[in-house]
GROMACS .gro file of C-alpha atoms in nm:
model
  201
    1MET     CA    1   6.750   5.415  15.019
    2ARG     CA    2   6.664   5.046  15.049
    3PHE     CA    3   6.391   4.871  15.250
    4PHE     CA    4   6.388   4.508  15.361
    5GLN     CA    5   6.102   4.327  15.531
    6ALA     CA    6   6.093   3.968  15.651
    7ASP     CA    7   5.935   3.743  15.910
    8SER     CA    8   6.270   3.621  16.037
    9LEU     CA    9   6.619   3.764  16.075
   10ASP     CA   10   6.755   3.456  15.897
   11GLU     CA   11   6.560   3.544  15.582
   12ALA     CA   12   6.640   3.914  15.603
   13TYR     CA   13   7.011   3.857  15.663
   14LYS     CA   14   7.055   3.652  15.348
   15ASN     CA   15   6.878   3.914  15.136
   16MET     CA   16   7.066   4.206  15.292
   17CYS     CA   17   7.407   4.043  15.249
   18GLU     CA   18   7.335   3.962  14.885
   19PHE     CA   19   7.229   4.322  14.828
   20LEU     CA   20   7.546   4.454  14.992
   21VAL     CA   21   7.773   4.228  14.786
   22LEU     CA   22   7.599   4.305  14.457
   23GLU     CA   23   7.511   4.673  14.501
   24GLY     CA   24   7.729   4.797  14.784
   25ILE     CA   25   7.964   5.089  14.724
   26SER     CA   26   8.331   4.995  14.739
   27THR     CA   27   8.519   5.212  14.985
   28SER     CA   28   8.800   5.217  15.240
   29ARG     CA   29   8.755   5.273  15.612
   30ARG     CA   30   9.036   5.253  15.868
   31ASN     CA   31   9.267   5.125  15.593
   32GLU     CA   32   9.036   4.833  15.515
   33GLN     CA   33   8.857   4.772  15.186
   34MET     CA   34   8.485   4.711  15.220
   35LYS     CA   35   8.143   4.764  15.069
   36GLU     CA   36   7.889   4.993  15.226
   37GLN     CA   37   7.537   5.117  15.164
   38PRO     CA   38   7.382   5.414  15.345
   39ASN     CA   39   7.016   5.443  15.443
   40VAL     CA   40   6.916   5.077  15.465
   41PHE     CA   41   6.601   4.995  15.662
   42LEU     CA   42   6.491   4.660  15.800
   43THR     CA   43   6.153   4.553  15.938
   44LEU     CA   44   6.108   4.220  16.115
   45THR     CA   45   5.741   4.131  16.139
   46ASN     CA   46   5.815   3.859  16.397
   47PRO     CA   47   6.096   3.975  16.629
   48ARG     CA   48   6.095   3.638  16.806
   49HIS     CA   49   6.256   3.492  16.495
   50ARG     CA   50   6.575   3.671  16.597
   51VAL     CA   51   6.849   3.411  16.555
   52ILE     CA   52   7.034   3.358  16.227
   53GLN     CA   53   7.041   2.988  16.138
   54ASN     CA   54   7.257   3.024  15.828
   55PRO     CA   55   7.573   2.813  15.878
   56ALA     CA   56   7.769   3.065  15.670
   57ARG     CA   57   7.736   3.299  15.969
   58ASN     CA   58   7.823   3.066  16.254
   59LEU     CA   59   7.700   3.267  16.552
   60SER     CA   60   7.829   3.195  16.900
   61PRO     CA   61   7.533   3.103  17.125
   62SER     CA   62   7.735   3.176  17.438
   63PHE     CA   63   7.829   3.524  17.313
   64LEU     CA   64   7.468   3.595  17.209
   65ILE     CA   65   7.345   3.522  17.561
   66GLY     CA   66   7.656   3.649  17.738
   67GLU     CA   67   7.644   3.990  17.573
   68PHE     CA   68   7.270   4.020  17.638
   69LEU     CA   69   7.327   3.949  18.008
   70TRP     CA   70   7.618   4.194  18.012
   71ILE     CA   71   7.396   4.470  17.872
   72LEU     CA   72   7.114   4.375  18.109
   73SER     CA   73   7.351   4.394  18.407
   74GLY     CA   74   7.441   4.757  18.329
   75SER     CA   75   7.811   4.671  18.329
   76ASP     CA   76   8.096   4.826  18.130
   77ASP     CA   77   8.352   4.576  18.264
   78VAL     CA   78   8.573   4.428  17.991
   79SER     CA   79   8.651   4.113  18.190
   80PHE     CA   80   8.278   4.024  18.199
   81ILE     CA   81   8.225   4.036  17.825
   82SER     CA   82   8.569   3.912  17.721
   83HIS     CA   83   8.489   3.584  17.896
   84TYR     CA   84   8.250   3.520  17.605
   85ASN     CA   85   8.457   3.689  17.333
   86THR     CA   86   8.825   3.768  17.392
   87LYS     CA   87   8.830   3.999  17.088
   88MET     CA   88   8.623   4.253  17.281
   89ARG     CA   89   8.936   4.362  17.470
   90ARG     CA   90   9.073   4.526  17.156
   91TYR     CA   91   8.793   4.786  17.171
   92SER     CA   92   8.870   4.896  17.527
   93ASP     CA   93   9.071   5.214  17.571
   94ASP     CA   94   9.223   5.104  17.902
   95SER     CA   95   9.172   4.722  17.905
   96LEU     CA   96   8.933   4.766  18.199
   97LYS     CA   97   8.616   4.935  18.074
   98MET     CA   98   8.421   4.966  17.752
   99TYR     CA   99   8.357   5.335  17.688
  100GLY     CA  100   8.043   5.283  17.481
  101ALA     CA  101   7.895   4.990  17.677
  102TYR     CA  102   7.521   4.990  17.608
  103GLY     CA  103   7.418   4.849  17.945
  104LYS     CA  104   7.596   5.118  18.143
  105ARG     CA  105   7.430   5.390  17.935
  106LEU     CA  106   7.081   5.240  17.948
  107ALA     CA  107   7.060   5.110  18.306
  108SER     CA  108   6.896   5.423  18.448
  109GLN     CA  109   6.650   5.452  18.160
  110TRP     CA  110   6.480   5.108  18.156
  111ASN     CA  111   6.246   5.148  18.455
  112PRO     CA  112   6.127   5.501  18.362
  113LEU     CA  113   6.067   5.375  18.008
  114ILE     CA  114   5.847   5.090  18.129
  115GLU     CA  115   5.658   5.314  18.370
  116LYS     CA  116   5.593   5.567  18.093
  117LEU     CA  117   5.448   5.292  17.873
  118LYS     CA  118   5.234   5.160  18.158
  119VAL     CA  119   5.084   5.505  18.221
  120ASP     CA  120   5.030   5.582  17.852
  121PRO     CA  121   5.094   5.299  17.603
  122MET     CA  122   5.032   5.543  17.315
  123THR     CA  123   5.301   5.788  17.427
  124ARG     CA  124   5.549   5.911  17.169
  125GLN     CA  125   5.805   5.986  17.438
  126ALA     CA  126   5.924   5.627  17.495
  127VAL     CA  127   6.273   5.697  17.364
  128ILE     CA  128   6.597   5.603  17.534
  129THR     CA  129   6.932   5.729  17.416
  130ILE     CA  130   7.268   5.563  17.394
  131LEU     CA  131   7.469   5.841  17.232
  132ARG     CA  132   7.577   6.120  17.467
  133PRO     CA  133   7.661   6.479  17.366
  134GLU     CA  134   8.019   6.441  17.492
  135ASP     CA  135   8.081   6.142  17.263
  136ILE     CA  136   8.138   6.365  16.962
  137SER     CA  137   8.446   6.518  17.124
  138THR     CA  138   8.579   6.193  17.276
  139ASN     CA  139   8.859   5.996  17.115
  140THR     CA  140   8.775   5.632  17.180
  141LYS     CA  141   8.795   5.289  17.017
  142ASP     CA  142   8.443   5.214  17.140
  143PHE     CA  143   8.220   5.484  16.991
  144PRO     CA  144   7.861   5.350  17.010
  145CYS     CA  145   7.717   5.214  16.686
  146ASN     CA  146   7.358   5.191  16.809
  147ILE     CA  147   7.256   5.539  16.921
  148ALA     CA  148   6.887   5.539  17.023
  149LEU     CA  149   6.587   5.311  17.082
  150ASN     CA  150   6.237   5.439  17.005
  151PHE     CA  151   5.951   5.228  17.146
  152TRP     CA  152   5.603   5.296  17.010
  153CYS     CA  153   5.266   5.130  17.045
  154ASP     CA  154   5.000   5.088  16.778
  155SER     CA  155   4.623   5.094  16.828
  156ASN     CA  156   4.622   4.719  16.903
  157ARG     CA  157   4.858   4.765  17.201
  158ARG     CA  158   5.147   4.608  17.012
  159LEU     CA  159   5.485   4.747  17.116
  160ASN     CA  160   5.714   4.822  16.823
  161LEU     CA  161   6.078   4.920  16.840
  162THR     CA  162   6.289   5.130  16.604
  163THR     CA  163   6.665   5.112  16.662
  164PHE     CA  164   6.874   5.393  16.517
  165VAL     CA  165   7.224   5.297  16.409
  166ARG     CA  166   7.500   5.527  16.287
  167SER     CA  167   7.716   5.245  16.144
  168GLN     CA  168   7.674   4.867  16.126
  169ASP     CA  169   7.907   4.582  16.040
  170MET     CA  170   7.679   4.332  15.869
  171PHE     CA  171   7.896   4.030  15.944
  172LEU     CA  172   8.014   4.101  16.299
  173GLY     CA  173   7.777   4.327  16.490
  174PHE     CA  174   7.444   4.323  16.309
  175PRO     CA  175   7.324   3.969  16.397
  176TYR     CA  176   7.404   4.024  16.764
  177ASP     CA  177   7.253   4.373  16.785
  178VAL     CA  178   6.921   4.263  16.637
  179PHE     CA  179   6.911   3.965  16.874
  180HIS     CA  180   6.970   4.187  17.179
  181TRP     CA  181   6.729   4.467  17.090
  182THR     CA  182   6.442   4.237  16.989
  183LEU     CA  183   6.487   4.049  17.316
  184PHE     CA  184   6.480   4.378  17.506
  185GLN     CA  185   6.171   4.477  17.307
  186GLU     CA  186   5.996   4.159  17.413
  187ASN     CA  187   6.096   4.211  17.777
  188VAL     CA  188   5.972   4.573  17.776
  189ALA     CA  189   5.643   4.465  17.618
  190LEU     CA  190   5.597   4.195  17.882
  191SER     CA  191   5.686   4.432  18.166
  192ALA     CA  192   5.447   4.701  18.039
  193GLY     CA  193   5.160   4.458  17.976
  194LEU     CA  194   5.169   4.503  17.599
  195LYS     CA  195   5.174   4.270  17.299
  196LEU     CA  196   5.486   4.228  17.090
  197GLY     CA  197   5.481   4.426  16.765
  198SER     CA  198   5.733   4.460  16.483
  199TYR     CA  199   6.101   4.549  16.495
  200HIS     CA  200   6.267   4.817  16.282
  201HIS     CA  201   6.642   4.869  16.241
   0.00000   0.00000   0.00000
């Protein structure tokens, strides 16, 4: 078990990648050699510092924003997201839809979540789920990596978010996922009249 804490994702990302290279367990998944480490926990004390600046990980600004808007729209349409990243088509089972699209799975949960937090900011029921029971028996190229979002408020009315992830590619998915969920966290806090707290992944 390993814990990382930083003010910015840029700082945390460098430390986490170094740890994975030096201490990661060599393994093979889907016929590819890689290093992995189970049970790694990240806390960002300032979720607004959500963009990696390190030139070694040259993020696509258009894909960062495009994927966020795609999730926000509630869409599972491949043509929408592939406009920003053509490689996304390879994860579609039918070249039309993304089976595990986060936006489609979360669209009906956002408003009830915000209302619950407005009524009782200290509730421990502000959890929205991405993983569905039927996923375990579904053969798909797009099995969700992020599986649940747990929003929780502290005594100072700061809204914190814990994202639960079953598997995470540190180079490809991780920088984008943290960007999206911290931005959603900030939007939920604003909508519910709360301060922004810390982010946990």
